[in-house]
């Protein structure tokens, strides 16, 4: 029995180690696998992840991000049921569901990645506008670009990715994610990404992605 328990503990430690092996400027990120590369984007497989999130509506990504970031920052600074500070992680992602009508509003959902050592015990937020999300393994089409991205940049890059995957019916183009890896004070070598979910036959919903993985592991250890 002791041997079995020891093996289980070692296995759990190995899983946590894989999840947290990626770092960007010393901050924990998600170690993904590159499935395939295409002109202007690549497909990646991500492991299951846990996030703390909040949502708002409106016409401006910049204003939405400012509002949501303050709430999420409060959470990692200790505004949670345990009163604990949560380590900074990256990327910060925002799900954007565009508005296509005269009377609707664009929906924004910003999320901070929960550190690997807290995925099974993340403290619940005290702010009722925040919630904990658990994503299953996901497949994304991802476009990478550099620089200090403006709202116009995010929109243009999302349109570029949508056009690049236009003929791929497995890509859900009804919404997308922005992901940024660097703090505001970082002036150079900033990495930004647009993510679009790739649906599969086994998991045909937006929270899916488990095709066979055929290529190498990659993370954001570059550009330190």
Coordinates of N, CA and C in Angstrom, one line a residue:
X1 N 0.8 -1.2 0.0 CA 0.0 0.0 0.0 C 0.9 1.3 0.0
X2 N 1.9 1.2 0.8 CA 2.8 2.4 0.9 C 3.5 2.6 -0.5
X3 N 3.8 1.5 -1.2 CA 4.4 1.7 -2.5 C 3.4 2.3 -3.5
X4 N 2.2 1.9 -3.4 CA 1.1 2.5 -4.3 C 0.9 3.9 -4.0
X5 N 0.9 4.3 -2.8 CA 0.7 5.7 -2.4 C 1.9 6.5 -2.9
X6 N 3.1 6.0 -2.7 CA 4.3 6.7 -3.2 C 4.3 6.9 -4.7
X7 N 3.8 5.9 -5.4 CA 3.7 6.0 -6.9 C 2.7 7.1 -7.3
X8 N 1.6 7.1 -6.6 CA 0.6 8.1 -6.8 C 1.1 9.5 -6.6
X9 N 1.8 9.7 -5.5 CA 2.4 11.0 -5.2 C 3.4 11.4 -6.2
X10 N 4.3 10.5 -6.6 CA 5.3 10.8 -7.7 C 4.6 11.1 -9.0
X11 N 3.5 10.4 -9.3 CA 2.8 10.7 -10.6 C 2.2 12.1 -10.5
X12 N 1.6 12.4 -9.4 CA 0.9 13.7 -9.3 C 2.0 14.8 -9.4
X13 N 3.2 14.6 -8.8 CA 4.2 15.6 -8.9 C 4.7 15.7 -10.3
X14 N 4.8 14.6 -11.0 CA 5.3 14.7 -12.4 C 4.3 15.5 -13.3
X15 N 3.0 15.3 -13.0 CA 1.9 16.0 -13.8 C 2.0 17.5 -13.5
X16 N 2.2 17.8 -12.2 CA 2.3 19.3 -11.9 C 3.6 19.9 -12.5
X17 N 4.6 19.1 -12.5 CA 5.9 19.6 -13.1 C 5.7 19.8 -14.5
X18 N 5.0 18.9 -15.3 CA 4.8 19.2 -16.7 C 4.0 20.4 -17.0
X19 N 3.0 20.6 -16.1 CA 2.1 21.7 -16.3 C 2.8 23.0 -16.1
X20 N 3.7 23.0 -15.1 CA 4.4 24.3 -14.7 C 5.8 24.5 -15.3
X21 N 6.2 23.6 -16.2 CA 7.5 23.7 -16.7 C 7.8 24.9 -17.5
X22 N 6.7 25.5 -18.1 CA 6.9 26.7 -19.0 C 7.0 27.9 -18.1
X23 N 8.0 28.7 -18.5 CA 8.1 30.0 -17.8 C 8.4 31.1 -18.9
X24 N 7.9 32.3 -18.6 CA 8.1 33.5 -19.4 C 8.6 34.6 -18.5
X25 N 9.9 35.0 -18.6 CA 10.5 36.0 -17.7 C 10.3 35.6 -16.3
X26 N 10.5 34.3 -16.0 CA 10.4 33.8 -14.6 C 9.0 33.6 -14.1
X27 N 8.0 33.8 -14.9 CA 6.6 33.6 -14.5 C 6.0 32.4 -15.1
X28 N 5.3 31.6 -14.3 CA 4.7 30.4 -14.8 C 3.7 30.6 -16.0
X29 N 3.8 29.8 -17.0 CA 2.9 29.8 -18.1 C 2.4 28.4 -18.4
X30 N 1.9 28.2 -19.6 CA 1.3 26.9 -19.9 C 2.2 26.2 -21.0
X31 N 2.7 25.0 -20.7 CA 3.5 24.3 -21.7 C 2.6 23.6 -22.6
X32 N 2.6 24.0 -23.9 CA 1.7 23.4 -24.9 C 2.5 22.6 -25.9
X33 N 1.8 21.9 -26.8 CA 2.5 21.2 -27.8 C 2.1 21.7 -29.2
X34 N 3.1 22.0 -30.0 CA 2.8 22.4 -31.4 C 2.4 21.2 -32.2
X35 N 1.2 21.2 -32.8 CA 0.7 20.1 -33.5 C 1.1 20.2 -35.0
X36 N 0.9 21.4 -35.5 CA 1.3 21.7 -36.9 C 1.5 23.2 -37.1
X37 N 2.3 23.5 -38.2 CA 2.6 24.9 -38.5 C 2.1 25.2 -39.9
X38 N 1.5 26.4 -40.0 CA 0.9 26.9 -41.3 C 1.4 28.3 -41.5
X39 N 1.2 28.8 -42.7 CA 1.6 30.1 -43.0 C 0.8 31.1 -42.2
X40 N 1.5 31.8 -41.3 CA 0.8 32.8 -40.5 C 0.2 32.4 -39.1
X41 N 0.2 31.1 -38.9 CA -0.3 30.6 -37.6 C 0.1 29.2 -37.4
X42 N -0.1 28.6 -36.2 CA 0.2 27.3 -35.9 C -1.0 26.7 -35.0
X43 N -1.1 25.4 -35.0 CA -2.1 24.7 -34.2 C -1.3 24.1 -33.0
X44 N -2.0 24.3 -31.8 CA -1.4 23.9 -30.6 C -2.4 23.1 -29.8
X45 N -1.8 22.1 -29.0 CA -2.6 21.4 -28.0 C -2.2 21.9 -26.6
X46 N -3.2 22.2 -25.9 CA -3.0 22.7 -24.5 C -3.6 21.7 -23.5
X47 N -2.9 21.5 -22.3 CA -3.5 20.6 -21.3 C -4.7 21.3 -20.6
X48 N -5.3 20.5 -19.8 CA -6.4 21.1 -18.9 C -5.8 22.2 -18.1
X49 N -6.6 23.3 -17.9 CA -6.1 24.4 -17.2 C -7.3 25.0 -16.3
X50 N -6.9 25.7 -15.3 CA -7.8 26.3 -14.4 C -7.6 27.9 -14.4
X51 N -8.7 28.6 -14.4 CA -8.6 30.1 -14.5 C -9.5 30.7 -13.5
X52 N -9.2 31.9 -13.1 CA -10.1 32.8 -12.4 C -10.5 33.9 -13.4
X53 N -11.8 34.1 -13.6 CA -12.3 34.9 -14.7 C -13.4 35.9 -14.2
X54 N -13.6 36.9 -15.0 CA -14.7 37.9 -14.9 C -15.2 38.3 -16.2
X55 N -16.3 38.9 -16.3 CA -16.9 39.3 -17.6 C -17.5 40.6 -17.6
X56 N -17.6 41.2 -18.8 CA -18.3 42.5 -18.9 C -18.7 42.6 -20.4
X57 N -19.5 43.7 -20.7 CA -20.0 43.9 -22.0 C -19.7 45.4 -22.4
X58 N -19.6 45.6 -23.7 CA -19.3 47.0 -24.1 C -18.7 47.1 -25.5
X59 N -18.4 48.3 -26.0 CA -17.8 48.4 -27.3 C -16.3 48.4 -27.3
X60 N -15.7 48.6 -26.2 CA -14.2 48.8 -26.2 C -13.5 47.7 -25.4
X61 N -12.5 47.1 -26.1 CA -11.7 46.1 -25.5 C -10.8 46.7 -24.4
X62 N -10.2 47.9 -24.7 CA -9.3 48.6 -23.8 C -10.0 48.9 -22.5
X63 N -11.2 49.4 -22.6 CA -12.0 49.8 -21.3 C -12.4 48.5 -20.6
X64 N -12.8 47.5 -21.3 CA -13.2 46.2 -20.7 C -12.0 45.6 -20.0
X65 N -10.8 45.6 -20.6 CA -9.7 45.0 -20.0 C -9.3 45.7 -18.7
X66 N -9.3 47.1 -18.8 CA -9.0 47.9 -17.6 C -9.9 47.5 -16.4
X67 N -11.2 47.4 -16.7 CA -12.2 47.2 -15.7 C -12.0 45.8 -15.1
X68 N -11.8 44.8 -16.0 CA -11.7 43.4 -15.5 C -10.4 43.1 -14.8
X69 N -9.3 43.7 -15.3 CA -8.0 43.5 -14.8 C -7.9 43.9 -13.3
X70 N -8.6 45.0 -12.9 CA -8.6 45.5 -11.6 C -9.2 44.5 -10.6
X71 N -10.3 43.9 -11.1 CA -11.0 42.9 -10.2 C -10.1 41.6 -10.1
X72 N -9.5 41.1 -11.2 CA -8.7 39.9 -11.1 C -7.4 40.2 -10.3
X73 N -6.8 41.4 -10.5 CA -5.6 41.7 -9.7 C -5.9 41.7 -8.2
X74 N -7.1 42.2 -7.8 CA -7.5 42.2 -6.4 C -7.5 40.7 -5.9
X75 N -8.0 39.8 -6.7 CA -8.1 38.4 -6.3 C -6.7 37.8 -6.0
X76 N -5.7 38.0 -6.9 CA -4.4 37.4 -6.6 C -3.7 38.2 -5.5
X77 N -4.1 39.4 -5.2 CA -3.5 40.1 -4.1 C -4.1 39.7 -2.7
X78 N -5.1 38.8 -2.7 CA -5.6 38.3 -1.5 C -7.1 38.5 -1.2
X79 N -7.8 39.1 -2.2 CA -9.2 39.3 -2.0 C -9.9 38.0 -2.4
X80 N -9.7 37.0 -1.6 CA -10.4 35.7 -1.8 C -10.7 35.1 -0.4
X81 N -11.4 34.0 -0.4 CA -11.9 33.4 0.9 C -10.7 33.0 1.8
X82 N -9.6 32.7 1.2 CA -8.4 32.3 2.1 C -7.5 33.5 2.4
X83 N -7.8 34.7 1.8 CA -7.0 35.8 2.1 C -5.5 35.6 1.7
X84 N -5.3 34.8 0.7 CA -3.9 34.4 0.3 C -3.5 35.1 -1.0
X85 N -2.3 35.5 -1.1 CA -1.8 36.0 -2.4 C -1.5 34.8 -3.3
X86 N -1.8 35.0 -4.6 CA -1.7 34.0 -5.6 C -0.6 34.4 -6.5
X87 N 0.4 33.5 -6.9 CA 1.5 33.9 -7.7 C 1.0 34.4 -9.1
X88 N 1.7 35.3 -9.6 CA 1.5 35.8 -11.0 C 1.7 34.7 -12.0
X89 N 0.9 34.7 -13.0 CA 1.1 33.7 -14.1 C 0.9 34.5 -15.4
X90 N 1.1 33.7 -16.5 CA 0.9 34.3 -17.8 C 0.6 33.2 -18.8
X91 N -0.2 33.4 -19.9 CA -0.7 34.7 -20.3 C -2.0 35.1 -19.6
X92 N -2.3 36.4 -19.8 CA -3.6 36.9 -19.4 C -4.4 36.8 -20.7
X93 N -5.5 36.2 -20.6 CA -6.3 36.0 -21.9 C -7.7 36.7 -21.7
X94 N -8.2 37.1 -22.8 CA -9.6 37.7 -22.9 C -10.3 37.0 -24.0
X95 N -11.4 36.4 -23.7 CA -12.3 35.8 -24.7 C -13.2 37.0 -25.2
X96 N -13.3 37.1 -26.5 CA -14.1 38.1 -27.1 C -15.2 37.5 -28.0
X97 N -16.4 37.8 -27.7 CA -17.5 37.3 -28.5 C -18.1 38.6 -29.2
X98 N -17.7 38.8 -30.5 CA -18.1 40.0 -31.1 C -19.6 40.2 -31.3
X99 N -20.0 41.5 -31.3 CA -21.4 41.8 -31.6 C -21.6 42.1 -33.0
X100 N -22.6 41.5 -33.6 CA -22.9 41.7 -35.1 C -24.2 42.4 -35.4
X101 N -24.8 43.0 -34.4 CA -26.1 43.6 -34.6 C -26.1 45.1 -34.0
X102 N -27.2 45.8 -34.3 CA -27.2 47.2 -33.9 C -27.5 47.4 -32.4
X103 N -28.1 46.3 -31.8 CA -28.6 46.5 -30.4 C -27.8 45.6 -29.4
X104 N -26.9 44.8 -29.9 CA -26.2 43.9 -29.0 C -24.9 44.6 -28.5
X105 N -24.2 43.9 -27.6 CA -22.9 44.4 -27.1 C -21.9 43.3 -27.2
X106 N -20.6 43.6 -27.4 CA -19.6 42.6 -27.4 C -19.3 42.1 -26.0
X107 N -19.2 40.8 -25.9 CA -18.9 40.2 -24.6 C -17.4 40.0 -24.4
X108 N -16.9 40.3 -23.2 CA -15.5 40.1 -22.9 C -15.4 39.3 -21.6
X109 N -14.5 38.3 -21.6 CA -14.3 37.5 -20.4 C -12.7 37.4 -20.3
X110 N -12.2 38.1 -19.2 CA -10.8 38.1 -19.0 C -10.5 37.0 -17.9
X111 N -9.3 36.3 -18.1 CA -9.0 35.2 -17.2 C -7.5 35.3 -16.8
X112 N -7.2 35.0 -15.5 CA -5.9 34.8 -15.0 C -5.7 33.3 -14.8
X113 N -4.6 32.8 -15.3 CA -4.2 31.4 -15.1 C -4.0 31.1 -13.6
X114 N -4.6 30.0 -13.1 CA -4.3 29.6 -11.7 C -3.0 28.8 -11.7
X115 N -2.1 29.1 -10.8 CA -0.8 28.3 -10.8 C -1.1 26.8 -10.6
X116 N -0.1 26.1 -11.1 CA -0.2 24.6 -11.1 C -0.5 24.0 -9.7
X117 N 0.2 24.6 -8.7 CA 0.1 24.1 -7.3 C -1.3 24.4 -6.7
X118 N -2.1 25.2 -7.3 CA -3.4 25.5 -6.8 C -4.6 25.0 -7.6
X119 N -4.3 24.3 -8.7 CA -5.4 23.9 -9.6 C -6.5 23.1 -8.9
X120 N -6.2 22.3 -7.9 CA -7.2 21.5 -7.2 C -7.7 22.2 -5.9
X121 N -7.2 23.4 -5.6 CA -7.5 24.0 -4.4 C -7.5 25.5 -4.5
X122 N -7.9 26.0 -5.6 CA -7.9 27.5 -5.9 C -8.9 28.2 -4.9
X123 N -8.4 29.2 -4.2 CA -9.3 29.9 -3.3 C -10.5 30.6 -4.1
X124 N -11.7 30.5 -3.6 CA -12.8 31.2 -4.2 C -12.7 32.7 -4.1
X125 N -13.1 33.4 -5.1 CA -13.1 34.9 -5.0 C -14.2 35.4 -4.0
X126 N -13.8 36.5 -3.4 CA -14.8 37.2 -2.5 C -15.7 38.1 -3.4
X127 N -15.2 38.6 -4.5 CA -15.9 39.4 -5.4 C -16.8 38.5 -6.2
X128 N -18.2 38.7 -6.1 CA -19.1 37.8 -6.8 C -19.1 38.0 -8.3
X129 N -18.4 39.0 -8.8 CA -18.2 39.1 -10.3 C -17.2 38.2 -10.8
X130 N -16.4 37.5 -10.0 CA -15.4 36.6 -10.4 C -15.8 35.2 -10.2
X131 N -15.2 34.3 -11.0 CA -15.6 32.9 -10.9 C -14.4 32.0 -11.4
X132 N -14.4 30.8 -10.9 CA -13.3 29.8 -11.3 C -13.8 29.0 -12.5
X133 N -12.9 28.9 -13.5 CA -13.2 28.0 -14.7 C -12.2 26.9 -14.8
X134 N -12.7 25.7 -15.2 CA -11.8 24.6 -15.5 C -12.0 24.2 -16.9
X135 N -10.9 24.4 -17.7 CA -11.0 24.1 -19.1 C -10.4 22.7 -19.3
X136 N -11.0 21.8 -20.1 CA -10.4 20.5 -20.5 C -9.3 20.8 -21.5
X137 N -8.6 19.7 -21.9 CA -7.5 19.9 -22.9 C -8.1 20.5 -24.1
X138 N -7.4 21.5 -24.7 CA -8.0 22.3 -25.8 C -7.0 22.4 -27.0
X139 N -7.6 22.4 -28.2 CA -6.8 22.6 -29.4 C -7.1 24.0 -29.9
X140 N -6.0 24.8 -30.3 CA -6.2 26.2 -30.8 C -5.4 26.4 -32.1
X141 N -6.0 27.2 -32.9 CA -5.2 27.9 -34.0 C -4.7 29.2 -33.4
X142 N -3.4 29.4 -33.5 CA -2.8 30.6 -32.8 C -1.9 31.4 -33.7
X143 N -2.1 32.7 -33.7 CA -1.3 33.6 -34.4 C -0.5 34.5 -33.5
X144 N 0.8 34.6 -33.7 CA 1.7 35.3 -32.8 C 2.1 36.6 -33.4
X145 N 2.1 37.7 -32.6 CA 2.7 38.9 -33.1 C 3.4 39.7 -32.0
X146 N 4.2 40.6 -32.3 CA 5.0 41.3 -31.2 C 4.6 42.7 -31.1
X147 N 5.1 43.4 -30.1 CA 4.9 44.8 -29.9 C 3.9 45.1 -28.8
X148 N 3.7 46.4 -28.5 CA 2.7 46.8 -27.6 C 1.4 47.0 -28.3
X149 N 0.5 46.0 -28.2 CA -0.7 45.9 -29.0 C -1.7 46.9 -28.6
X150 N -2.3 47.6 -29.5 CA -3.4 48.5 -29.3 C -4.7 47.7 -29.6
X151 N -5.8 48.3 -29.3 CA -7.1 47.7 -29.7 C -7.2 47.4 -31.2
X152 N -6.7 48.4 -32.0 CA -6.7 48.2 -33.4 C -5.9 47.0 -33.8
X153 N -4.7 46.8 -33.2 CA -3.8 45.7 -33.5 C -4.5 44.4 -33.2
X154 N -5.2 44.3 -32.0 CA -5.9 43.0 -31.7 C -6.9 42.7 -32.7
X155 N -7.7 43.7 -33.1 CA -8.8 43.5 -34.1 C -8.2 43.1 -35.4
X156 N -7.2 43.7 -35.9 CA -6.6 43.4 -37.2 C -6.0 42.0 -37.2
X157 N -5.3 41.6 -36.1 CA -4.7 40.3 -36.0 C -5.7 39.2 -36.0
X158 N -6.8 39.5 -35.3 CA -7.9 38.5 -35.2 C -8.5 38.3 -36.6
X159 N -8.7 39.4 -37.4 CA -9.2 39.3 -38.7 C -8.2 38.5 -39.6
X160 N -6.9 38.7 -39.4 CA -5.9 38.0 -40.2 C -6.0 36.5 -39.9
X161 N -6.1 36.1 -38.7 CA -6.2 34.7 -38.3 C -7.5 34.1 -38.9
X162 N -8.6 34.8 -38.8 CA -9.9 34.4 -39.3 C -9.8 34.1 -40.8
X163 N -9.1 35.0 -41.5 CA -9.0 34.8 -42.9 C -8.1 33.6 -43.2
X164 N -7.0 33.4 -42.5 CA -6.1 32.3 -42.7 C -6.7 30.9 -42.5
X165 N -7.7 30.9 -41.6 CA -8.4 29.6 -41.3 C -9.8 29.6 -41.9
X166 N -10.1 30.5 -42.8 CA -11.4 30.6 -43.3 C -12.0 29.3 -43.9
X167 N -11.1 28.5 -44.5 CA -11.6 27.3 -45.2 C -11.6 26.1 -44.2
X168 N -11.1 26.3 -43.0 CA -11.1 25.2 -42.0 C -12.3 25.2 -41.2
X169 N -13.3 24.3 -41.5 CA -14.6 24.3 -40.9 C -14.5 23.9 -39.4
X170 N -13.4 23.3 -39.0 CA -13.2 22.8 -37.7 C -12.9 23.9 -36.7
X171 N -12.5 25.1 -37.2 CA -12.2 26.3 -36.4 C -13.4 27.1 -36.1
X172 N -13.7 27.3 -34.8 CA -14.8 28.1 -34.4 C -14.5 29.6 -34.5
X173 N -15.1 30.2 -35.5 CA -14.8 31.6 -35.8 C -15.8 32.6 -35.1
X174 N -16.7 32.1 -34.3 CA -17.7 32.9 -33.7 C -17.1 33.8 -32.5
X175 N -16.0 33.4 -32.0 CA -15.3 34.2 -31.0 C -13.8 33.9 -31.0
X176 N -13.0 34.6 -30.3 CA -11.6 34.4 -30.2 C -11.0 34.9 -28.9
X177 N -9.8 34.5 -28.6 CA -9.1 35.0 -27.4 C -7.9 35.9 -27.8
X178 N -7.7 36.9 -27.0 CA -6.4 37.6 -27.0 C -5.6 37.1 -25.8
X179 N -4.3 37.0 -26.0 CA -3.4 36.5 -24.9 C -2.2 37.3 -24.9
X180 N -1.9 37.9 -23.8 CA -0.6 38.7 -23.7 C 0.2 38.2 -22.5
X181 N 1.5 38.2 -22.7 CA 2.4 37.6 -21.8 C 3.3 38.5 -21.0
X182 N 3.3 39.7 -21.3 CA 4.3 40.6 -20.6 C 3.6 41.7 -19.9
X183 N 4.2 42.2 -18.7 CA 3.6 43.3 -17.9 C 3.7 44.6 -18.7
X184 N 2.9 45.6 -18.3 CA 2.9 46.9 -19.0 C 4.2 47.5 -19.0
X185 N 5.1 47.3 -18.0 CA 6.4 48.0 -18.0 C 7.4 47.4 -18.9
X186 N 7.1 46.2 -19.5 CA 8.0 45.6 -20.4 C 7.9 46.3 -21.8
X187 N 9.0 47.0 -22.2 CA 8.9 47.8 -23.4 C 9.2 47.0 -24.7
X188 N 10.1 46.0 -24.6 CA 10.5 45.4 -25.8 C 10.3 43.9 -25.8
X189 N 10.3 43.2 -27.0 CA 10.2 41.8 -27.1 C 8.9 41.3 -26.4
X190 N 7.8 42.0 -26.6 CA 6.5 41.7 -26.1 C 5.9 40.6 -27.0
X191 N 5.3 39.6 -26.4 CA 4.6 38.6 -27.2 C 3.1 38.7 -27.0
X192 N 2.4 38.7 -28.1 CA 0.9 38.7 -28.1 C 0.4 37.6 -29.0
X193 N -0.8 37.0 -28.7 CA -1.3 36.0 -29.5 C -2.9 36.1 -29.6
X194 N -3.3 35.6 -30.8 CA -4.8 35.4 -31.0 C -5.0 33.9 -31.0
X195 N -6.0 33.4 -30.2 CA -6.4 32.0 -30.2 C -7.8 31.8 -30.8
X196 N -8.0 30.8 -31.6 CA -9.3 30.3 -32.0 C -9.4 28.8 -31.7
X197 N -10.5 28.4 -31.2 CA -10.7 27.0 -30.8 C -10.9 26.1 -32.1
X198 N -10.2 25.0 -32.1 CA -10.3 24.0 -33.1 C -11.2 22.9 -32.6
X199 N -12.3 22.6 -33.1 CA -13.2 21.6 -32.7 C -12.8 20.3 -33.3
X200 N -13.1 19.2 -32.6 CA -12.7 17.8 -33.1 C -14.0 17.0 -33.1
X201 N -13.9 15.8 -33.8 CA -15.0 14.9 -33.8 C -15.3 14.3 -32.5
X202 N -14.3 14.0 -31.7 CA -14.5 13.5 -30.4 C -15.1 14.5 -29.4
X203 N -14.7 15.7 -29.6 CA -15.2 16.8 -28.7 C -15.6 18.0 -29.5
X204 N -16.8 17.9 -30.1 CA -17.3 18.9 -31.1 C -17.7 20.2 -30.5
X205 N -17.5 20.5 -29.2 CA -17.9 21.7 -28.6 C -16.7 22.7 -28.5
X206 N -16.9 24.0 -28.2 CA -15.8 24.9 -28.1 C -14.8 24.6 -27.0
X207 N -15.1 23.7 -26.1 CA -14.1 23.4 -25.0 C -13.5 22.0 -25.3
X208 N -13.0 21.9 -26.6 CA -12.5 20.6 -27.0 C -11.2 20.6 -27.6
X209 N -10.6 19.5 -27.9 CA -9.4 19.4 -28.7 C -8.5 18.3 -28.3
X210 N -8.7 17.1 -28.9 CA -7.8 16.0 -28.5 C -7.5 15.1 -29.7
X211 N -7.2 15.7 -30.8 CA -6.6 14.9 -31.9 C -5.3 14.4 -31.6
X212 N -4.7 13.5 -32.4 CA -3.4 13.0 -32.1 C -2.4 14.1 -32.2
X213 N -1.4 14.1 -31.3 CA -0.4 15.1 -31.3 C 0.8 14.5 -32.0
X214 N 1.4 15.2 -32.9 CA 2.4 14.7 -33.7 C 3.8 15.4 -33.7
X215 N 3.9 16.4 -32.9 CA 5.1 17.2 -32.9 C 5.6 17.6 -31.6
X216 N 6.5 18.6 -31.5 CA 7.3 18.8 -30.4 C 6.7 19.7 -29.3
X217 N 7.2 19.6 -28.1 CA 6.8 20.5 -27.1 C 7.5 21.9 -27.3
X218 N 6.7 22.9 -26.9 CA 7.3 24.3 -27.0 C 6.7 25.1 -25.9
X219 N 7.4 26.1 -25.4 CA 6.9 27.1 -24.5 C 7.4 28.4 -24.7
X220 N 7.2 29.4 -23.8 CA 7.6 30.7 -24.0 C 8.9 31.1 -23.2
X221 N 9.9 30.2 -23.3 CA 11.2 30.4 -22.6 C 12.0 31.3 -23.5
X222 N 11.7 31.5 -24.7 CA 12.5 32.4 -25.6 C 12.3 33.9 -25.2
X223 N 13.2 34.7 -25.6 CA 13.1 36.2 -25.4 C 13.1 36.5 -23.9
X224 N 14.1 36.3 -23.2 CA 14.2 36.7 -21.8 C 15.0 38.0 -21.7

